[in-house]
């Protein structure tokens, strides 16, 4: 009964989440949106992933790690993230709070050395709501409202395979990337008297994106001494053209409620070039208690293109993450938990007013195991405190506090009863 | 698992949160989408003087109840003389027995002022009342009179001198010639048949005209419902005079007919302005809008077509700036109308939203006319290259006469308000660049 209730609540949470704006930052306005800086199964360790493999978590960021899963269990893992952000510039301040379903993943063994995972992940988020009052060009006494709204983002449904060949594990995730990026704009002049002028304009740009992206991964654990394990790993995806369709519509509205379509451009079928991305990392485990891991991620976002046009403000993406974890492995409740700490720095691909929008975060996390007769549940809670952007040069700084909740079930599915 | 409910509540509360972002991001938003106002001087601006406009009131489609009488002269527009011509009809025949015990007192014409004055009010004003030689001819198909003489004046039957202060204007009247008064009285005393036959009475009476003296300096508005009163009383009592009224409507319900004659001697600057021959603004650097003498401004509005498909007009306005100094005691209009006209200046219609009250912005008073729908339709929705001609004048309406000939009625006939436009009119077009 408890299992049913838990699954229902989880599904409900997922459904609610799909109806929400995922983020609320104006920095998500560009390209395909804001790519998550710290996600995956190891958020508490700064989001390291390349060399991480264990039997408790589905590390869907590196498909080679699937070979570390228990061979006789079916894994279900869901990640949720909640975020409260304080945005400030030199002249204004605002806050927003959002929650999102970040991932739903499942994993199991297919054959002796072949493991599989499938699920749903978020690739990017767009969610902003900016309201400006601007001066009308050519008339110092007139103003207009400008409302910029955006929502959507990219998701993927993936099927991944991991194969162990000796010590070397290799894997691939075939992700079907899909999503809609929608930008809306309202331009509404205001008369001298402060009343809206009768005519105003709304526009809507929708980019529908879909295609398949392959991410390859490898991990190689090396025993270093009796009680130490060093793992190196990496992932890579080739630069890939994603199919896209762009529809631009403009509507003229009147304050009395009449609306007219000004323009509806013929859907523009084209390609979005998603540049190559790699992550390299290493992990060092000692005595089954301590783990230290580090990652470096690079994506050549300078080559990002939408419908043949290079986005001038984009530069290459870099991320460095470092994390550590400690598992006491004792008998008491607190000794069975896994405690983690981490940090990451992202030099994002967005460059505004000659400044990169960088992100720095520190993380703390804890994974709490619960054991039942045929099940294991790993509840992961991680906090991510960080800063994105800066106030200088007319930009804005976002101070965020994120909580990520990961629930991972493991159930024995593939054990045959032994009859005496 | 006890922790699960707490976590779920926490996440649900986050899902319910709203963004509160405003103004942030403005500095780095690449604002290629904007609202812009472009200003264009309407170089083809001119003053015209209407050749003809309806001056009849009280009958037909023009149903004003205000007329203007008087004369004024100013240096800007010249001399304006307005006279009132009107019929009076017996409205009823008293039931009293006009035996020898009743005697005639006087015949007076009561003039009710509408209390609008223009001109020099420091001098006595003299008005003359004439009996008309002919019945004013009313053409059902062409119910208009223009600003030239049209009905000859007959006998001078009275005069009125008054000091043109507003309080004095409330109770003004002409004392008419007694000999003619007794003649009118005797018609009623004898109960002449013509008193019940409107057309016979009109043929006898013809009509009256109030004509200002050449030395007058004031124009003022009067109610067009003039009333002729023939006073009588019982000779034995000697007081409590009673009167027989001849007025606006006959006892058979036939309406009265009045019209004005507006005679204008233009100032030298404006003498060449006619309806078909506009006087360009740039010649004297001013334009005139005025009632009675038919001055209006004609604008050929620039045809500005934007070729970007990502741009649309959200507002089109015409702005005119009046001269603020008013040395000549002529009231300024508080509202102006804008009319569509053809290339020749013939009015076609009042633009639906085309009126303006003065707007004061940063100490500058101006009239701003909203012509958005009209301009969008002409330039953006159904573009054609025909010139966009507009007239700006006092509030009024457009009347179609025979052969689709159109006239402007309204304040052009009933108000002497004037505006001098000192700066060349401008066209403001508000665009939204949406991509």
PDB file of C-alpha atoms in Angstrom, chain A residues 144-405:
ATOM      1  CA  UNK A 144       5.392  52.210 -23.687  1.00  0.00           C
ATOM      2  CA  UNK A 145       5.081  48.978 -21.819  1.00  0.00           C
ATOM      3  CA  UNK A 146       7.130  46.073 -22.966  1.00  0.00           C
ATOM      4  CA  UNK A 147       6.314  42.694 -21.612  1.00  0.00           C
ATOM      5  CA  UNK A 148       8.653  39.852 -22.477  1.00  0.00           C
ATOM      6  CA  UNK A 149       7.625  36.383 -21.535  1.00  0.00           C
ATOM      7  CA  UNK A 150       9.148  33.071 -22.312  1.00  0.00           C
ATOM      8  CA  UNK A 151       8.542  29.531 -21.396  1.00  0.00           C
ATOM      9  CA  UNK A 152       9.448  26.045 -22.396  1.00  0.00           C
ATOM     10  CA  UNK A 153      12.707  24.288 -22.781  1.00  0.00           C
ATOM     11  CA  UNK A 154      14.144  21.088 -24.058  1.00  0.00           C
ATOM     12  CA  UNK A 155      13.603  17.663 -22.578  1.00  0.00           C
ATOM     13  CA  UNK A 156      14.838  14.311 -23.595  1.00  0.00           C
ATOM     14  CA  UNK A 157      13.633  10.786 -23.417  1.00  0.00           C
ATOM     15  CA  UNK A 158      16.563   8.501 -23.548  1.00  0.00           C
ATOM     16  CA  UNK A 159      17.419   4.868 -23.800  1.00  0.00           C
ATOM     17  CA  UNK A 160      20.900   4.061 -22.628  1.00  0.00           C
ATOM     18  CA  UNK A 161      23.031   0.970 -22.644  1.00  0.00           C
ATOM     19  CA  UNK A 162      26.138   0.231 -20.661  1.00  0.00           C
ATOM     20  CA  UNK A 163      28.483  -2.638 -21.324  1.00  0.00           C
ATOM     21  CA  UNK A 164      31.321  -3.862 -19.194  1.00  0.00           C
ATOM     22  CA  UNK A 165      34.324  -5.163 -20.992  1.00  0.00           C
ATOM     23  CA  UNK A 166      36.826  -6.218 -18.436  1.00  0.00           C
ATOM     24  CA  UNK A 167      37.372  -3.246 -16.203  1.00  0.00           C
ATOM     25  CA  UNK A 168      36.335  -0.864 -18.910  1.00  0.00           C
ATOM     26  CA  UNK A 169      32.736   0.160 -19.087  1.00  0.00           C
ATOM     27  CA  UNK A 170      31.362   1.864 -22.111  1.00  0.00           C
ATOM     28  CA  UNK A 171      27.905   3.131 -22.822  1.00  0.00           C
ATOM     29  CA  UNK A 172      25.717   5.238 -24.980  1.00  0.00           C
ATOM     30  CA  UNK A 173      22.561   7.226 -24.386  1.00  0.00           C
ATOM     31  CA  UNK A 174      20.296   7.705 -27.364  1.00  0.00           C
ATOM     32  CA  UNK A 175      18.243  10.706 -26.430  1.00  0.00           C
ATOM     33  CA  UNK A 176      15.262  11.946 -28.288  1.00  0.00           C
ATOM     34  CA  UNK A 177      15.402  15.625 -27.628  1.00  0.00           C
ATOM     35  CA  UNK A 178      12.184  17.513 -27.954  1.00  0.00           C
ATOM     36  CA  UNK A 179      10.620  20.654 -26.737  1.00  0.00           C
ATOM     37  CA  UNK A 180       9.180  23.996 -27.494  1.00  0.00           C
ATOM     38  CA  UNK A 181      10.776  27.312 -26.822  1.00  0.00           C
ATOM     39  CA  UNK A 182       8.260  30.118 -26.827  1.00  0.00           C
ATOM     40  CA  UNK A 183       8.971  33.814 -26.642  1.00  0.00           C
ATOM     41  CA  UNK A 184       6.108  36.214 -26.287  1.00  0.00           C
ATOM     42  CA  UNK A 185       6.173  39.941 -26.378  1.00  0.00           C
ATOM     43  CA  UNK A 186       3.650  42.692 -25.792  1.00  0.00           C
ATOM     44  CA  UNK A 187       4.336  46.242 -26.867  1.00  0.00           C
ATOM     45  CA  UNK A 188       1.766  48.703 -25.628  1.00  0.00           C
ATOM     46  CA  UNK A 189       2.171  52.456 -26.002  1.00  0.00           C
ATOM     47  CA  UNK A 190       0.847  54.739 -23.307  1.00  0.00           C
ATOM     48  CA  UNK A 191      -0.743  58.040 -24.121  1.00  0.00           C
ATOM     49  CA  UNK A 192       0.131  61.349 -22.533  1.00  0.00           C
ATOM     50  CA  UNK A 193      -2.741  60.927 -20.148  1.00  0.00           C
ATOM     51  CA  UNK A 194      -1.323  57.634 -18.951  1.00  0.00           C
ATOM     52  CA  UNK A 195      -4.014  55.574 -20.624  1.00  0.00           C
ATOM     53  CA  UNK A 196      -3.074  52.805 -22.996  1.00  0.00           C
ATOM     54  CA  UNK A 197      -3.330  53.678 -26.646  1.00  0.00           C
ATOM     55  CA  UNK A 198      -6.003  51.706 -28.388  1.00  0.00           C
ATOM     56  CA  UNK A 199      -3.739  49.613 -30.592  1.00  0.00           C
ATOM     57  CA  UNK A 200      -0.995  47.404 -29.290  1.00  0.00           C
ATOM     58  CA  UNK A 201       0.934  44.448 -30.591  1.00  0.00           C
ATOM     59  CA  UNK A 202       1.651  40.982 -29.339  1.00  0.00           C
ATOM     60  CA  UNK A 203       4.072  38.616 -30.941  1.00  0.00           C
ATOM     61  CA  UNK A 204       4.822  34.989 -30.420  1.00  0.00           C
ATOM     62  CA  UNK A 205       7.820  33.024 -31.608  1.00  0.00           C
ATOM     63  CA  UNK A 206       7.713  29.298 -31.202  1.00  0.00           C
ATOM     64  CA  UNK A 207      10.661  27.060 -31.877  1.00  0.00           C
ATOM     65  CA  UNK A 208       9.745  23.423 -31.984  1.00  0.00           C
ATOM     66  CA  UNK A 209      12.856  21.321 -31.683  1.00  0.00           C
ATOM     67  CA  UNK A 210      13.305  17.597 -31.900  1.00  0.00           C
ATOM     68  CA  UNK A 211      15.941  15.117 -32.895  1.00  0.00           C
ATOM     69  CA  UNK A 212      18.156  12.357 -31.626  1.00  0.00           C
ATOM     70  CA  UNK A 213      21.363  13.028 -29.770  1.00  0.00           C
ATOM     71  CA  UNK A 214      23.876  10.338 -28.901  1.00  0.00           C
ATOM     72  CA  UNK A 215      26.045  10.664 -25.827  1.00  0.00           C
ATOM     73  CA  UNK A 216      28.894   8.243 -25.458  1.00  0.00           C
ATOM     74  CA  UNK A 217      30.523   7.423 -22.174  1.00  0.00           C
ATOM     75  CA  UNK A 218      33.377   5.400 -20.759  1.00  0.00           C
ATOM     76  CA  UNK A 219      34.670   4.649 -17.294  1.00  0.00           C
ATOM     77  CA  UNK A 220      37.711   2.802 -16.184  1.00  0.00           C
ATOM     78  CA  UNK A 221      38.210   1.930 -12.530  1.00  0.00           C
ATOM     79  CA  UNK A 222      41.700   1.089 -11.367  1.00  0.00           C
ATOM     80  CA  UNK A 223      42.445  -0.422  -7.991  1.00  0.00           C
ATOM     81  CA  UNK A 224      45.206   1.575  -6.284  1.00  0.00           C
ATOM     82  CA  UNK A 225      46.440  -0.366  -3.360  1.00  0.00           C
ATOM     83  CA  UNK A 226      44.207  -2.532  -1.219  1.00  0.00           C
ATOM     84  CA  UNK A 227      41.653  -0.008  -0.176  1.00  0.00           C
ATOM     85  CA  UNK A 228      41.684   2.640  -2.868  1.00  0.00           C
ATOM     86  CA  UNK A 229      39.929   2.847  -6.177  1.00  0.00           C
ATOM     87  CA  UNK A 230      40.625   5.380  -8.868  1.00  0.00           C
ATOM     88  CA  UNK A 231      38.092   5.805 -11.639  1.00  0.00           C
ATOM     89  CA  UNK A 232      38.489   7.897 -14.687  1.00  0.00           C
ATOM     90  CA  UNK A 233      35.641   8.594 -17.019  1.00  0.00           C
ATOM     91  CA  UNK A 234      34.242  10.802 -19.634  1.00  0.00           C
ATOM     92  CA  UNK A 235      31.332  11.483 -21.912  1.00  0.00           C
ATOM     93  CA  UNK A 236      31.090  12.979 -25.335  1.00  0.00           C
ATOM     94  CA  UNK A 237      28.441  13.982 -27.729  1.00  0.00           C
ATOM     95  CA  UNK A 238      29.152  15.063 -31.256  1.00  0.00           C
ATOM     96  CA  UNK A 239      27.926  18.336 -32.557  1.00  0.00           C
ATOM     97  CA  UNK A 240      24.451  17.525 -33.758  1.00  0.00           C
ATOM     98  CA  UNK A 241      21.946  19.241 -35.915  1.00  0.00           C
ATOM     99  CA  UNK A 242      18.533  19.171 -34.304  1.00  0.00           C
ATOM    100  CA  UNK A 243      15.480  19.599 -36.469  1.00  0.00           C
ATOM    101  CA  UNK A 244      13.571  22.760 -35.790  1.00  0.00           C
ATOM    102  CA  UNK A 245      10.493  24.587 -36.910  1.00  0.00           C
ATOM    103  CA  UNK A 246      10.083  28.236 -36.172  1.00  0.00           C
ATOM    104  CA  UNK A 247       6.759  30.008 -36.318  1.00  0.00           C
ATOM    105  CA  UNK A 248       6.507  33.739 -35.853  1.00  0.00           C
ATOM    106  CA  UNK A 249       3.160  35.395 -35.400  1.00  0.00           C
ATOM    107  CA  UNK A 250       2.218  38.971 -34.712  1.00  0.00           C
ATOM    108  CA  UNK A 251      -1.167  40.190 -33.614  1.00  0.00           C
ATOM    109  CA  UNK A 252      -2.570  43.656 -33.456  1.00  0.00           C
ATOM    110  CA  UNK A 253      -5.000  44.117 -30.620  1.00  0.00           C
ATOM    111  CA  UNK A 254      -7.193  46.911 -29.474  1.00  0.00           C
ATOM    112  CA  UNK A 255      -8.106  47.818 -25.943  1.00  0.00           C
ATOM    113  CA  UNK A 256     -11.700  47.209 -26.963  1.00  0.00           C
ATOM    114  CA  UNK A 257     -10.902  43.568 -27.568  1.00  0.00           C
ATOM    115  CA  UNK A 258     -10.597  43.391 -31.339  1.00  0.00           C
ATOM    116  CA  UNK A 259      -7.620  41.510 -32.632  1.00  0.00           C
ATOM    117  CA  UNK A 260      -6.139  41.082 -36.058  1.00  0.00           C
ATOM    118  CA  UNK A 261      -3.354  38.853 -37.244  1.00  0.00           C
ATOM    119  CA  UNK A 262      -0.687  41.132 -38.591  1.00  0.00           C
ATOM    120  CA  UNK A 263       1.712  38.503 -39.694  1.00  0.00           C
ATOM    121  CA  UNK A 264       2.111  34.779 -39.629  1.00  0.00           C
ATOM    122  CA  UNK A 265       5.308  33.706 -41.166  1.00  0.00           C
ATOM    123  CA  UNK A 266       5.392  30.423 -42.990  1.00  0.00           C
ATOM    124  CA  UNK A 267       6.924  27.888 -40.652  1.00  0.00           C
ATOM    125  CA  UNK A 268      10.632  28.041 -41.105  1.00  0.00           C
ATOM    126  CA  UNK A 269      12.009  24.546 -41.084  1.00  0.00           C
ATOM    127  CA  UNK A 270      15.656  24.464 -40.255  1.00  0.00           C
ATOM    128  CA  UNK A 271      18.297  23.151 -37.971  1.00  0.00           C
ATOM    129  CA  UNK A 272      19.594  24.052 -34.572  1.00  0.00           C
ATOM    130  CA  UNK A 273      23.192  23.096 -34.194  1.00  0.00           C
ATOM    131  CA  UNK A 274      23.832  21.675 -30.760  1.00  0.00           C
ATOM    132  CA  UNK A 275      27.613  21.779 -30.415  1.00  0.00           C
ATOM    133  CA  UNK A 276      29.880  19.007 -29.278  1.00  0.00           C
ATOM    134  CA  UNK A 277      30.209  18.593 -25.525  1.00  0.00           C
ATOM    135  CA  UNK A 278      32.517  16.538 -23.422  1.00  0.00           C
ATOM    136  CA  UNK A 279      33.048  15.909 -19.768  1.00  0.00           C
ATOM    137  CA  UNK A 280      36.201  14.398 -18.321  1.00  0.00           C
ATOM    138  CA  UNK A 281      36.682  13.475 -14.716  1.00  0.00           C
ATOM    139  CA  UNK A 282      38.243  11.342 -12.117  1.00  0.00           C
ATOM    140  CA  UNK A 283      37.135   9.831  -8.853  1.00  0.00           C
ATOM    141  CA  UNK A 284      39.160   8.494  -5.976  1.00  0.00           C
ATOM    142  CA  UNK A 285      37.608   6.246  -3.331  1.00  0.00           C
ATOM    143  CA  UNK A 286      39.413   5.249  -0.181  1.00  0.00           C
ATOM    144  CA  UNK A 287      38.511   2.563   2.232  1.00  0.00           C
ATOM    145  CA  UNK A 288      34.842   2.569   1.211  1.00  0.00           C
ATOM    146  CA  UNK A 289      34.416   5.669   3.345  1.00  0.00           C
ATOM    147  CA  UNK A 290      35.804   8.587   1.423  1.00  0.00           C
ATOM    148  CA  UNK A 291      35.341   9.668  -2.126  1.00  0.00           C
ATOM    149  CA  UNK A 292      36.732  12.622  -3.994  1.00  0.00           C
ATOM    150  CA  UNK A 293      35.707  13.448  -7.531  1.00  0.00           C
ATOM    151  CA  UNK A 294      36.305  16.186 -10.066  1.00  0.00           C
ATOM    152  CA  UNK A 295      34.949  17.039 -13.521  1.00  0.00           C
ATOM    153  CA  UNK A 296      35.629  19.382 -16.324  1.00  0.00           C
ATOM    154  CA  UNK A 297      32.981  20.036 -18.962  1.00  0.00           C
ATOM    155  CA  UNK A 298      33.380  21.866 -22.201  1.00  0.00           C
ATOM    156  CA  UNK A 299      30.898  22.690 -24.905  1.00  0.00           C
ATOM    157  CA  UNK A 300      31.731  24.626 -27.994  1.00  0.00           C
ATOM    158  CA  UNK A 301      28.707  26.889 -27.735  1.00  0.00           C
ATOM    159  CA  UNK A 302      30.350  29.495 -29.893  1.00  0.00           C
ATOM    160  CA  UNK A 303      29.267  27.317 -32.808  1.00  0.00           C
ATOM    161  CA  UNK A 304      25.659  27.149 -31.675  1.00  0.00           C
ATOM    162  CA  UNK A 305      23.391  28.069 -34.550  1.00  0.00           C
ATOM    163  CA  UNK A 306      19.704  28.590 -34.919  1.00  0.00           C
ATOM    164  CA  UNK A 307      18.360  28.309 -38.407  1.00  0.00           C
ATOM    165  CA  UNK A 308      21.744  29.046 -39.836  1.00  0.00           C
ATOM    166  CA  UNK A 309      22.407  32.082 -37.683  1.00  0.00           C
ATOM    167  CA  UNK A 310      25.207  32.174 -35.167  1.00  0.00           C
ATOM    168  CA  UNK A 311      24.186  33.685 -31.850  1.00  0.00           C
ATOM    169  CA  UNK A 312      26.698  36.457 -31.411  1.00  0.00           C
ATOM    170  CA  UNK A 313      26.506  36.598 -27.666  1.00  0.00           C
ATOM    171  CA  UNK A 314      27.397  32.946 -27.179  1.00  0.00           C
ATOM    172  CA  UNK A 315      30.840  31.830 -26.140  1.00  0.00           C
ATOM    173  CA  UNK A 316      32.169  28.438 -25.204  1.00  0.00           C
ATOM    174  CA  UNK A 317      30.848  26.774 -22.109  1.00  0.00           C
ATOM    175  CA  UNK A 318      33.163  25.595 -19.343  1.00  0.00           C
ATOM    176  CA  UNK A 319      32.381  23.975 -16.054  1.00  0.00           C
ATOM    177  CA  UNK A 320      34.587  22.703 -13.289  1.00  0.00           C
ATOM    178  CA  UNK A 321      33.100  20.679 -10.441  1.00  0.00           C
ATOM    179  CA  UNK A 322      34.664  19.180  -7.400  1.00  0.00           C
ATOM    180  CA  UNK A 323      32.993  17.083  -4.764  1.00  0.00           C
ATOM    181  CA  UNK A 324      33.670  14.811  -1.857  1.00  0.00           C
ATOM    182  CA  UNK A 325      31.600  12.309   0.054  1.00  0.00           C
ATOM    183  CA  UNK A 326      31.917  10.441   3.315  1.00  0.00           C
ATOM    184  CA  UNK A 327      30.049   7.297   4.333  1.00  0.00           C
ATOM    185  CA  UNK A 328      30.679   6.208   7.949  1.00  0.00           C
ATOM    186  CA  UNK A 329      29.374   2.665   7.281  1.00  0.00           C
ATOM    187  CA  UNK A 330      28.448   2.100  10.897  1.00  0.00           C
ATOM    188  CA  UNK A 331      25.477   0.553  12.588  1.00  0.00           C
ATOM    189  CA  UNK A 332      23.696   3.682  13.759  1.00  0.00           C
ATOM    190  CA  UNK A 333      21.250   5.510  11.542  1.00  0.00           C
ATOM    191  CA  UNK A 334      23.513   8.436  10.944  1.00  0.00           C
ATOM    192  CA  UNK A 335      26.410   6.117  10.208  1.00  0.00           C
ATOM    193  CA  UNK A 336      24.577   4.495   7.336  1.00  0.00           C
ATOM    194  CA  UNK A 337      24.047   7.811   5.527  1.00  0.00           C
ATOM    195  CA  UNK A 338      26.320   9.263   2.924  1.00  0.00           C
ATOM    196  CA  UNK A 339      27.355  12.879   3.352  1.00  0.00           C
ATOM    197  CA  UNK A 340      28.638  14.969   0.524  1.00  0.00           C
ATOM    198  CA  UNK A 341      29.979  18.406  -0.161  1.00  0.00           C
ATOM    199  CA  UNK A 342      30.958  20.052  -3.383  1.00  0.00           C
ATOM    200  CA  UNK A 343      31.475  23.114  -5.420  1.00  0.00           C
ATOM    201  CA  UNK A 344      31.285  24.101  -9.045  1.00  0.00           C
ATOM    202  CA  UNK A 345      32.098  26.995 -11.285  1.00  0.00           C
ATOM    203  CA  UNK A 346      30.503  27.594 -14.637  1.00  0.00           C
ATOM    204  CA  UNK A 347      31.632  29.994 -17.288  1.00  0.00           C
ATOM    205  CA  UNK A 348      28.414  29.959 -19.175  1.00  0.00           C
ATOM    206  CA  UNK A 349      27.923  30.380 -22.869  1.00  0.00           C
ATOM    207  CA  UNK A 350      25.993  33.616 -22.414  1.00  0.00           C
ATOM    208  CA  UNK A 351      27.993  36.756 -22.838  1.00  0.00           C
ATOM    209  CA  UNK A 352      26.113  39.966 -22.235  1.00  0.00           C
ATOM    210  CA  UNK A 353      27.584  43.427 -22.407  1.00  0.00           C
ATOM    211  CA  UNK A 354      31.055  41.914 -22.693  1.00  0.00           C
ATOM    212  CA  UNK A 355      30.624  39.863 -19.538  1.00  0.00           C
ATOM    213  CA  UNK A 356      30.139  36.147 -19.195  1.00  0.00           C
ATOM    214  CA  UNK A 357      27.296  35.083 -17.016  1.00  0.00           C
ATOM    215  CA  UNK A 358      29.177  32.856 -14.644  1.00  0.00           C
ATOM    216  CA  UNK A 359      27.816  30.709 -11.887  1.00  0.00           C
ATOM    217  CA  UNK A 360      29.471  29.650  -8.691  1.00  0.00           C
ATOM    218  CA  UNK A 361      27.854  27.269  -6.254  1.00  0.00           C
ATOM    219  CA  UNK A 362      28.573  25.238  -3.175  1.00  0.00           C
ATOM    220  CA  UNK A 363      26.643  22.121  -2.373  1.00  0.00           C
ATOM    221  CA  UNK A 364      25.828  19.988   0.593  1.00  0.00           C
ATOM    222  CA  UNK A 365      24.051  16.706   0.434  1.00  0.00           C
ATOM    223  CA  UNK A 366      23.002  13.627   2.217  1.00  0.00           C
ATOM    224  CA  UNK A 367      21.768  10.262   1.039  1.00  0.00           C
ATOM    225  CA  UNK A 368      19.696   8.277   3.470  1.00  0.00           C
ATOM    226  CA  UNK A 369      19.122   4.597   2.811  1.00  0.00           C
ATOM    227  CA  UNK A 370      15.996   2.755   3.871  1.00  0.00           C
ATOM    228  CA  UNK A 371      15.972  -0.994   3.750  1.00  0.00           C
ATOM    229  CA  UNK A 372      12.949  -3.230   3.377  1.00  0.00           C
ATOM    230  CA  UNK A 373      12.511  -6.910   2.702  1.00  0.00           C
ATOM    231  CA  UNK A 374      12.761  -6.759  -1.091  1.00  0.00           C
ATOM    232  CA  UNK A 375      13.400  -3.082  -1.533  1.00  0.00           C
ATOM    233  CA  UNK A 376      15.888  -0.436  -0.870  1.00  0.00           C
ATOM    234  CA  UNK A 377      15.059   3.233  -0.950  1.00  0.00           C
ATOM    235  CA  UNK A 378      17.675   5.898  -1.152  1.00  0.00           C
ATOM    236  CA  UNK A 379      16.447   9.353  -0.296  1.00  0.00           C
ATOM    237  CA  UNK A 380      18.835  12.037  -1.397  1.00  0.00           C
ATOM    238  CA  UNK A 381      18.603  15.634  -0.262  1.00  0.00           C
ATOM    239  CA  UNK A 382      21.014  18.242  -1.531  1.00  0.00           C
ATOM    240  CA  UNK A 383      21.282  21.947  -1.114  1.00  0.00           C
ATOM    241  CA  UNK A 384      22.897  24.120  -3.736  1.00  0.00           C
ATOM    242  CA  UNK A 385      23.717  27.690  -2.793  1.00  0.00           C
ATOM    243  CA  UNK A 386      25.151  29.873  -5.456  1.00  0.00           C
ATOM    244  CA  UNK A 387      25.449  33.060  -7.391  1.00  0.00           C
ATOM    245  CA  UNK A 388      24.822  33.584 -11.071  1.00  0.00           C
ATOM    246  CA  UNK A 389      25.798  36.707 -12.948  1.00  0.00           C
ATOM    247  CA  UNK A 390      26.906  40.026 -11.538  1.00  0.00           C
ATOM    248  CA  UNK A 391      25.534  43.435 -10.869  1.00  0.00           C
ATOM    249  CA  UNK A 392      28.233  45.314 -12.713  1.00  0.00           C
ATOM    250  CA  UNK A 393      27.764  46.763 -16.164  1.00  0.00           C
ATOM    251  CA  UNK A 394      24.004  46.796 -15.978  1.00  0.00           C
ATOM    252  CA  UNK A 395      23.730  43.062 -15.490  1.00  0.00           C
ATOM    253  CA  UNK A 396      22.006  41.323 -12.652  1.00  0.00           C
ATOM    254  CA  UNK A 397      23.053  38.965  -9.969  1.00  0.00           C
ATOM    255  CA  UNK A 398      21.018  35.978  -8.963  1.00  0.00           C
ATOM    256  CA  UNK A 399      21.544  34.454  -5.560  1.00  0.00           C
ATOM    257  CA  UNK A 400      19.883  31.097  -5.522  1.00  0.00           C
ATOM    258  CA  UNK A 401      19.152  28.418  -3.025  1.00  0.00           C
ATOM    259  CA  UNK A 402      18.145  25.114  -4.529  1.00  0.00           C
ATOM    260  CA  UNK A 403      16.992  21.996  -2.884  1.00  0.00           C
ATOM    261  CA  UNK A 404      17.139  18.826  -4.826  1.00  0.00           C
ATOM    262  CA  UNK A 405      15.323  15.762  -3.745  1.00  0.00           C
TER     263      UNK A 405
END
